[in-house]
Coordinates of C-alpha atoms in Angstrom, one line a residue:
M1 CA 72.0 13.0 51.8
A2 CA 68.7 12.9 53.5
P3 CA 65.9 12.1 51.7
A4 CA 62.7 15.2 51.1
P5 CA 60.2 13.7 53.2
L6 CA 57.0 13.1 51.1
N7 CA 54.7 15.3 53.4
A8 CA 56.6 18.7 54.9
E9 CA 52.9 19.7 56.3
P10 CA 50.9 17.0 57.6
S11 CA 47.3 17.0 56.6
Q12 CA 46.3 15.0 59.5
L13 CA 43.9 16.7 61.9
E14 CA 45.7 15.3 64.8
E15 CA 49.0 15.5 64.0
R16 CA 48.4 19.5 62.5
I17 CA 47.6 19.7 66.2
A18 CA 50.5 18.2 67.5
H19 CA 52.4 20.7 65.6
H20 CA 50.3 23.4 66.5
L21 CA 49.3 23.9 63.3
Q22 CA 45.5 25.0 62.0
P23 CA 43.5 22.3 60.7
K24 CA 43.3 22.5 56.6
S25 CA 40.0 22.9 54.7
Y26 CA 38.0 20.9 53.2
V27 CA 38.4 22.8 50.3
E28 CA 42.2 22.6 49.8
A29 CA 42.2 18.7 50.6
A30 CA 40.3 19.0 47.4
E31 CA 42.8 20.5 45.6
E32 CA 45.0 19.0 47.1
N33 CA 44.2 15.9 45.7
L34 CA 43.0 17.3 42.3
N35 CA 46.4 18.6 42.1
G36 CA 48.3 16.1 42.9
S37 CA 46.6 13.0 40.7
H38 CA 47.1 15.2 37.9
N39 CA 50.9 15.9 38.7
E40 CA 51.3 12.2 38.9
T41 CA 52.7 10.2 36.3
N42 CA 52.1 6.8 34.5
E43 CA 55.8 5.5 36.1
T44 CA 54.4 4.7 39.8
P45 CA 57.6 3.9 41.8
S46 CA 55.9 0.3 43.9
Q47 CA 57.7 2.2 47.1
Y48 CA 58.7 5.4 48.3
V49 CA 61.5 6.1 49.8
G50 CA 61.6 8.0 53.0
Q51 CA 60.7 9.4 56.1
G52 CA 58.3 11.1 57.6
E53 CA 56.8 12.5 60.6
D54 CA 57.0 9.5 62.1
D55 CA 59.4 6.0 61.1
A56 CA 56.3 3.7 60.2
P57 CA 57.0 3.2 56.0
R58 CA 54.3 5.0 53.7
S59 CA 52.0 2.9 50.9
P60 CA 53.0 3.4 47.9
L61 CA 50.0 5.8 46.2
R62 CA 47.7 4.3 44.0
K63 CA 47.9 4.3 39.9
P64 CA 46.6 7.7 38.6
H65 CA 42.8 6.7 36.7
K66 CA 43.6 6.9 33.2
K67 CA 39.9 8.0 32.9
S68 CA 38.8 11.4 34.1
S69 CA 35.7 9.2 35.2
S70 CA 35.9 9.0 38.7
L71 CA 38.3 10.9 40.6
R72 CA 38.6 10.0 44.5
I73 CA 37.9 13.5 46.6
N74 CA 37.9 13.0 50.7
G75 CA 36.4 9.4 50.4
L76 CA 33.7 10.3 47.2
N77 CA 33.1 8.9 43.8
H78 CA 32.3 11.8 41.4
K79 CA 31.8 10.7 37.8
T80 CA 32.8 14.3 35.5
S81 CA 31.1 12.7 33.1
N82 CA 27.4 13.9 34.6
Q83 CA 29.0 16.4 37.6
S84 CA 31.8 18.8 38.4
I85 CA 33.9 20.5 41.1
L86 CA 32.1 23.7 42.4
V87 CA 33.5 26.1 44.4
E88 CA 31.0 27.8 46.0
N89 CA 31.1 31.5 47.2
Y90 CA 29.0 30.4 50.3
Q91 CA 31.5 30.2 53.3
D92 CA 30.7 28.7 56.7
K93 CA 30.8 30.3 60.1
D94 CA 34.7 29.6 60.4
G95 CA 34.6 31.7 56.6
Q96 CA 35.8 28.4 54.7
P97 CA 34.4 28.1 51.6
L98 CA 32.0 25.6 50.8
T99 CA 32.3 22.9 48.2
S100 CA 30.2 20.6 45.9
V101 CA 28.8 19.0 43.2
K102 CA 27.8 20.6 40.1
P103 CA 25.8 18.5 37.7
K104 CA 26.0 19.2 33.9
D105 CA 22.1 20.2 34.1
F106 CA 23.0 22.4 36.9
E107 CA 22.2 26.0 34.3
E108 CA 19.4 24.2 32.9
N109 CA 17.3 23.5 36.2
V110 CA 18.4 27.1 37.1
Q111 CA 17.0 28.4 34.4
L112 CA 13.8 26.4 34.7
S113 CA 13.5 27.2 37.7
A114 CA 13.8 30.8 37.3
K115 CA 10.9 30.6 35.0
G116 CA 8.7 28.7 37.5
R117 CA 9.7 31.7 40.1
A118 CA 8.5 34.3 37.2
H119 CA 5.2 32.6 36.9
E120 CA 4.1 32.2 40.5
G121 CA 2.8 35.3 40.3
Q122 CA 0.5 35.3 38.1
P123 CA -3.0 33.6 38.5
Q124 CA -3.7 29.4 37.3
H125 CA -5.1 28.8 34.4
S126 CA -7.4 25.5 34.3
E127 CA -6.1 23.0 32.3
L128 CA -7.6 22.8 29.0
V129 CA -8.1 19.5 26.3
S130 CA -8.0 20.4 22.4
G131 CA -9.3 18.8 19.0
R132 CA -7.3 17.8 16.3
R133 CA -6.0 20.7 14.4
A134 CA -8.2 21.3 10.9
G135 CA -5.8 20.7 7.8
A136 CA -3.9 18.7 9.6
N137 CA -3.8 15.3 7.4
W138 CA -4.3 17.1 4.3
E139 CA -0.6 18.4 4.6
R140 CA 0.8 15.1 6.5
N141 CA -1.0 12.6 4.6
I142 CA -1.8 13.7 1.0
R143 CA 1.1 13.1 -1.5
W144 CA 1.1 15.3 -4.6
A145 CA 2.6 14.5 -8.1
P146 CA 5.6 16.4 -9.0
L147 CA 5.3 19.2 -11.7
N148 CA 8.3 17.0 -13.8
V149 CA 6.9 14.1 -14.8
P150 CA 7.5 12.8 -18.3
L151 CA 5.4 13.3 -21.0
K152 CA 4.8 8.9 -21.4
R153 CA 3.6 8.6 -17.8
R154 CA 1.3 12.0 -18.1
L155 CA -0.4 10.2 -21.3
Q156 CA -0.7 7.2 -20.0
T157 CA -2.8 8.7 -17.1
L158 CA -4.9 10.4 -19.7
V159 CA -5.9 7.2 -21.0
V160 CA -6.4 5.6 -17.5
L161 CA -8.7 8.5 -17.2
W162 CA -10.2 8.2 -20.8
H163 CA -11.4 4.8 -19.4
T164 CA -12.7 5.3 -16.1
L165 CA -14.5 7.9 -16.8
S166 CA -15.7 6.8 -20.7
I167 CA -19.9 6.1 -19.7
A168 CA -19.9 9.5 -17.8
I169 CA -18.0 11.2 -21.0
F170 CA -20.4 9.7 -23.4
L171 CA -23.2 10.5 -21.2
T172 CA -23.1 13.8 -20.2
T173 CA -22.3 14.8 -24.1
F174 CA -25.4 13.1 -25.5
F175 CA -27.3 15.4 -22.3
F176 CA -25.2 18.0 -23.4
L177 CA -26.6 17.9 -27.4
C178 CA -30.3 17.5 -26.4
A179 CA -30.0 20.9 -24.7
I180 CA -29.5 22.2 -28.0
P181 CA -32.7 22.1 -30.2
L182 CA -30.1 22.5 -33.6
F183 CA -29.2 18.3 -32.4
W184 CA -33.2 17.8 -31.6
P185 CA -33.5 15.5 -35.5
F186 CA -30.7 13.4 -34.2
C187 CA -31.3 13.3 -30.5
F188 CA -34.7 12.1 -30.6
P189 CA -34.6 9.2 -33.6
Y190 CA -30.7 7.9 -32.0
A191 CA -32.9 7.3 -28.4
L192 CA -35.3 5.1 -30.3
Y193 CA -33.0 3.0 -31.7
L194 CA -31.3 2.8 -28.7
L195 CA -34.8 0.9 -27.2
F196 CA -35.0 -1.6 -29.9
S197 CA -31.3 -2.0 -31.1
T198 CA -30.2 -5.7 -30.7
A199 CA -26.9 -5.1 -31.8
G200 CA -25.4 -5.7 -28.3
H201 CA -26.8 -9.8 -28.0
S202 CA -27.1 -10.5 -31.9
G203 CA -23.7 -12.2 -32.0
S204 CA -22.6 -11.3 -35.1
L205 CA -20.0 -9.0 -34.4
S206 CA -20.2 -6.2 -37.4
R207 CA -19.7 -3.4 -35.2
R208 CA -16.4 -4.8 -34.5
S209 CA -13.1 -2.5 -35.4
N210 CA -9.6 -4.0 -35.3
F211 CA -8.2 -0.7 -36.2
L212 CA -10.0 0.5 -32.7
R213 CA -8.7 -2.4 -31.1
S214 CA -5.1 -2.1 -32.1
L215 CA -4.7 2.4 -31.4
P216 CA -1.3 2.5 -29.9
V217 CA -2.8 4.6 -27.2
W218 CA -4.2 0.6 -25.3
S219 CA -0.3 1.0 -25.0
L220 CA -0.4 3.3 -22.7
F221 CA -3.4 2.6 -21.0
A222 CA -1.6 -1.5 -20.2
S223 CA 1.7 0.3 -19.1
Y224 CA 0.3 2.3 -17.2
F225 CA 0.2 -1.0 -14.5
P226 CA 1.6 -2.7 -16.6
A227 CA 0.1 -5.1 -17.3
R228 CA 0.8 -8.5 -19.3
L229 CA -0.6 -11.6 -20.6
H230 CA 0.8 -15.2 -19.9
R231 CA -0.4 -18.3 -21.5
S232 CA -0.2 -21.7 -21.0
Q233 CA -0.6 -23.6 -23.9
P234 CA -1.6 -23.0 -27.0
L235 CA -5.6 -23.2 -28.4
P236 CA -5.6 -24.4 -31.4
P237 CA -8.2 -22.2 -33.3
T238 CA -10.5 -25.3 -34.5
R239 CA -11.9 -25.0 -31.1
K240 CA -14.3 -23.1 -29.3
Y241 CA -13.6 -21.7 -25.8
I242 CA -15.3 -19.7 -22.6
F243 CA -12.5 -18.0 -21.1
G244 CA -14.1 -17.4 -17.1
Y245 CA -11.6 -14.8 -15.7
H246 CA -11.4 -14.4 -11.8
P247 CA -11.0 -11.9 -10.1
H248 CA -13.5 -8.8 -11.0
G249 CA -11.6 -6.6 -9.6
I250 CA -13.6 -3.1 -8.8
I251 CA -13.5 -2.2 -12.7
S252 CA -12.0 -5.3 -14.1
H253 CA -8.8 -2.9 -15.7
G254 CA -6.9 -6.6 -16.9
A255 CA -9.9 -8.1 -18.6
F256 CA -9.9 -4.9 -20.7
A257 CA -6.5 -4.4 -21.7
A258 CA -5.6 -7.9 -22.2
F259 CA -9.3 -8.9 -24.0
V260 CA -10.4 -5.8 -25.7
T261 CA -7.5 -4.4 -26.7
E262 CA -4.2 -5.3 -28.8
A263 CA -2.1 -4.1 -26.3
L264 CA -1.1 -7.0 -24.6
G265 CA -0.7 -9.0 -28.0
F266 CA -3.8 -11.7 -27.6
S267 CA -3.6 -12.3 -31.0
Q268 CA 0.5 -13.4 -30.9
L269 CA -0.6 -15.7 -28.5
F270 CA -3.3 -17.2 -29.5
P271 CA -3.9 -16.8 -33.3
G272 CA -6.8 -17.3 -35.4
I273 CA -9.1 -17.0 -32.6
T274 CA -11.9 -14.0 -32.4
N275 CA -12.3 -13.2 -28.3
T276 CA -15.0 -11.0 -26.9
L277 CA -15.5 -9.7 -23.9
L278 CA -18.7 -9.7 -21.9
T279 CA -20.5 -6.8 -20.2
L280 CA -23.5 -5.7 -18.6
D281 CA -26.9 -6.0 -21.4
S282 CA -27.5 -2.1 -19.5
N283 CA -24.2 -0.7 -20.8
F284 CA -25.8 -1.2 -24.6
R285 CA -28.9 0.8 -23.5
I286 CA -26.4 4.0 -22.7
P287 CA -26.1 7.0 -25.6
L288 CA -23.0 7.0 -27.5
Y289 CA -21.7 4.9 -25.1
R290 CA -23.0 1.7 -26.9
D291 CA -21.4 2.2 -29.8
Y292 CA -18.2 3.2 -28.7
A293 CA -18.3 -0.4 -26.8
L294 CA -19.6 -2.4 -29.7
A295 CA -16.4 -0.3 -31.9
L296 CA -14.6 -2.5 -29.8
G297 CA -15.7 -5.6 -29.9
L298 CA -17.8 -5.9 -26.5
A299 CA -21.1 -8.1 -26.2
S300 CA -23.7 -8.1 -23.6
V301 CA -23.3 -11.3 -21.5
S302 CA -27.2 -12.4 -21.4
R303 CA -27.7 -16.0 -22.4
E304 CA -28.9 -15.3 -25.9
S305 CA -25.6 -13.3 -26.6
C306 CA -23.6 -15.9 -25.6
E307 CA -25.2 -18.9 -27.8
N308 CA -25.5 -16.5 -30.9
I309 CA -21.6 -15.6 -30.4
L310 CA -20.3 -19.1 -30.0
S311 CA -23.0 -21.1 -32.4
K312 CA -22.3 -17.8 -36.0
G313 CA -19.4 -16.8 -37.9
G314 CA -16.3 -18.7 -37.8
A315 CA -14.3 -20.3 -39.6
N316 CA -16.7 -23.1 -40.3
G317 CA -20.0 -20.7 -39.8
E318 CA -21.1 -22.2 -36.6
G319 CA -19.1 -20.7 -33.7
M320 CA -14.9 -22.2 -35.0
G321 CA -12.5 -20.1 -33.5
R322 CA -14.3 -18.0 -31.5
A323 CA -14.5 -17.7 -28.5
I324 CA -16.1 -15.6 -25.2
T325 CA -15.1 -14.0 -21.8
I326 CA -17.0 -13.9 -18.7
V327 CA -16.1 -12.5 -15.7
V328 CA -17.4 -15.4 -13.4
G329 CA -17.6 -13.9 -10.1
G330 CA -19.6 -10.8 -11.4
A331 CA -20.7 -7.6 -9.3
R332 CA -20.5 -9.7 -6.0
E333 CA -17.2 -10.6 -6.3
S334 CA -16.5 -6.7 -6.5
L335 CA -17.7 -6.4 -3.0
D336 CA -14.7 -8.9 -1.6
A337 CA -12.0 -6.9 -3.8
Q338 CA -9.3 -6.7 -1.1
P339 CA -5.7 -5.2 -2.0
N340 CA -3.3 -8.9 -1.4
T341 CA -6.4 -11.0 -1.1
L342 CA -8.1 -13.3 -3.6
K343 CA -11.1 -14.1 -3.1
L344 CA -13.7 -15.9 -6.1
V345 CA -17.5 -16.0 -5.8
I346 CA -17.3 -19.8 -7.8
K347 CA -19.1 -22.4 -5.5
R348 CA -23.0 -21.8 -6.9
R349 CA -21.6 -20.1 -10.6
K350 CA -22.3 -23.2 -12.5
G351 CA -24.4 -21.1 -15.5
F352 CA -21.3 -20.8 -17.4
V353 CA -20.3 -24.4 -17.3
K354 CA -24.0 -25.0 -18.7
L355 CA -23.6 -22.7 -21.5
A356 CA -20.1 -24.4 -22.6
V357 CA -21.4 -27.8 -22.5
R358 CA -25.0 -26.6 -23.9
A359 CA -22.8 -24.8 -26.7
G360 CA -19.5 -27.8 -26.3
A361 CA -16.6 -25.0 -26.1
D362 CA -13.7 -25.3 -23.5
L363 CA -13.9 -23.6 -20.2
V364 CA -10.4 -21.8 -20.1
P365 CA -9.7 -20.4 -16.2
V366 CA -8.4 -16.9 -16.3
L367 CA -6.0 -16.0 -12.7
A368 CA -5.7 -12.2 -12.8
F369 CA -2.9 -11.6 -10.7
G370 CA -2.9 -7.9 -8.6
E371 CA -7.1 -6.9 -10.1
N372 CA -7.5 -6.3 -6.6
D373 CA -4.4 -4.3 -5.8
L374 CA -5.7 -1.7 -7.8
Y375 CA -8.2 0.2 -5.1
D376 CA -8.8 0.1 -1.8
Q377 CA -12.6 -0.8 -0.4
V378 CA -14.7 -0.1 2.4
Q379 CA -14.1 -3.6 4.9
L380 CA -17.0 -5.3 4.7
E381 CA -16.1 -6.6 8.3
T382 CA -16.1 -2.9 9.9
H383 CA -19.4 -1.3 8.0
P384 CA -21.8 -4.4 7.5
A385 CA -24.5 -2.2 7.2
I386 CA -23.2 -0.4 4.1
H387 CA -22.6 -4.4 3.0
K388 CA -26.8 -5.6 3.8
M389 CA -27.1 -2.2 1.5
Q390 CA -25.2 -3.1 -1.2
L391 CA -26.3 -6.9 -1.4
V392 CA -30.3 -5.2 -1.8
V393 CA -29.0 -2.8 -4.4
K394 CA -27.2 -5.8 -6.7
K395 CA -30.4 -7.8 -6.2
L396 CA -32.4 -5.4 -7.3
L397 CA -31.2 -3.6 -9.5
G398 CA -28.5 -6.7 -11.0
F399 CA -25.5 -4.5 -10.3
T400 CA -24.0 -2.8 -7.1
I401 CA -20.8 0.3 -6.6
P402 CA -18.2 -0.7 -3.9
L403 CA -17.2 1.8 -2.1
F404 CA -13.3 2.1 -3.0
H405 CA -10.9 4.8 -3.8
A406 CA -7.3 5.4 -4.9
R407 CA -5.3 7.8 -6.3
G408 CA -5.9 11.0 -8.3
V409 CA -4.6 12.5 -11.4
F410 CA -2.6 15.1 -9.5
N411 CA -2.3 12.6 -6.1
Y412 CA -1.1 10.2 -5.0
D413 CA -3.8 9.0 -2.3
V414 CA -7.0 9.9 -3.6
G415 CA -9.3 10.1 -6.0
M416 CA -11.0 7.1 -8.6
M417 CA -8.0 6.6 -10.5
P418 CA -6.3 3.1 -10.0
Y419 CA -3.0 2.7 -8.1
R420 CA 0.1 1.4 -10.3
S421 CA 0.5 -2.1 -9.5
P422 CA 1.2 -4.7 -11.5
L423 CA -0.8 -7.0 -13.5
N424 CA -0.2 -10.5 -14.4
V425 CA -3.3 -12.0 -16.4
V426 CA -2.4 -16.1 -16.6
V427 CA -4.5 -18.1 -19.3
G428 CA -4.7 -21.8 -18.0
N429 CA -5.0 -24.8 -19.4
P430 CA -7.8 -25.8 -21.3
V431 CA -10.8 -27.8 -20.3
K432 CA -12.6 -29.9 -22.6
V433 CA -16.3 -30.4 -23.1
V434 CA -18.4 -32.6 -24.5
Q435 CA -21.7 -31.1 -26.2
H436 CA -24.6 -32.2 -24.7
K437 CA -28.0 -30.1 -25.9
V438 CA -29.6 -31.0 -22.8
P439 CA -26.9 -30.8 -19.8
D440 CA -26.2 -33.4 -17.5
A441 CA -26.2 -32.4 -13.7
A442 CA -23.6 -35.0 -13.1
Y443 CA -21.6 -33.8 -16.3
V444 CA -22.0 -30.4 -15.2
D445 CA -20.4 -31.1 -11.5
E446 CA -17.3 -32.9 -13.0
I447 CA -16.3 -29.9 -15.1
H448 CA -16.6 -27.5 -12.9
G449 CA -14.6 -29.6 -10.6
L450 CA -12.1 -29.9 -13.0
Y451 CA -12.2 -25.8 -13.2
V452 CA -12.0 -25.3 -10.1
A453 CA -8.8 -27.7 -10.0
E454 CA -6.9 -25.5 -12.8
L455 CA -7.8 -22.4 -10.8
E456 CA -5.9 -23.8 -8.1
R457 CA -3.0 -25.1 -10.4
L458 CA -2.4 -21.3 -11.1
W459 CA -2.3 -20.0 -8.0
E460 CA -0.1 -22.4 -6.8
E461 CA 2.5 -22.2 -9.5
W462 CA 3.1 -18.4 -9.7
K463 CA 1.6 -16.8 -6.7
D464 CA 4.9 -16.9 -5.4
E465 CA 5.5 -15.0 -8.5
F466 CA 3.0 -12.8 -9.0
A467 CA 1.9 -12.3 -5.4
P468 CA 4.2 -12.0 -2.9
D469 CA 2.8 -9.7 -1.1
R470 CA -0.4 -12.0 -0.6
K471 CA -2.2 -12.0 3.2
G472 CA -3.9 -15.0 2.5
E473 CA -4.3 -18.1 0.0
L474 CA -6.8 -18.9 -2.7
E475 CA -10.2 -18.3 -1.3
F476 CA -13.9 -19.8 -3.0
V477 CA -16.6 -18.0 -1.4
E478 CA -20.4 -18.7 -2.9

């Protein structure tokens, strides 16, 4: 039995003319090719046995594509991932339909073209340039605190808010009382008492209240950040000490938590030592607030106050076991309080060293990791005019006002509340000082160098532990 021919009807143009057949259309050839490729099986014989219109052997068919990503249609490759075959409704002059390639986004382009044509008859507007949308930053940037905040965190925020606004609260209360005639017999004598009182620099510490310093509310204050106090070695209570606190930061929250309250356990770490944090003498002229500060054990940072504290009281009546804490960098250093940096104003600050030599008090460096991270401040490099104005205010009034911000009571981005950032107050090794009534300049420089070296040791030893996100190293300026 003779095998059936491969192609009963020839497809080549010359063969169809020889057999008096009409030429096969483009569409029919494409459909034949498609149907033939889909009907093929994976097992394709290597050679076909049969006879066509001539005796020449036929070549084996190409194996069908395992993927339909490319089909050969009349010598053209079409990727079906992005395109598809489309038989148009248009016909040529011989009445044969047209076949084209339709992209996947064909219908979308048609719709867009239709929209474009719909607007062709409309007048064209000139181009507009719009400004920013009002209120967009408020919607995008401010993160509000949720309503289900735990009670403990609410109380922490309340205590820190009280400490931050305490001066304003006491001052406002006093003026409110002055506006009531019933309190005039109290207000005017009290105002005269403020002008002549020496309690802030007498050194007696008679108004100090250990009960107030040990209240549980201060534990809430310290746990807000949270803050921790660390010591390098015990300090014998038979010596006098001057603690140098660095850096100043904006409000020195770490110094308050560590040396004004017992929230961090100063008495347990340094038993037998009575420490006094020093602040501006002008704070003891603020009505009502000065009594609150004296009860917490604060004192004036004046030279008279320092010498009185270190020479009175104590175990021997001459200041033994007493200590004072001075924020050495002062208001000038607060202008350099930028997050994740540590710039200390100390190169020309030698007055506290002379005081230590005259009083025979050992110097104890204290480095507060995280103090500068509690607030954001205006960059001095980008606003030099503001920086110059702040320096003028510092020279005239003795203090300056940093332009800072942090978080608020009910949001996390705008306000004067400090950020919840860890505070680690590390107390270094003491620098032994020999007492001299008249300090020698060379000896003062020597002690100053040892003090700075101990600060550097604290930084190098603990920077990876307590300042992992630092942007630079410790810098000594001015």
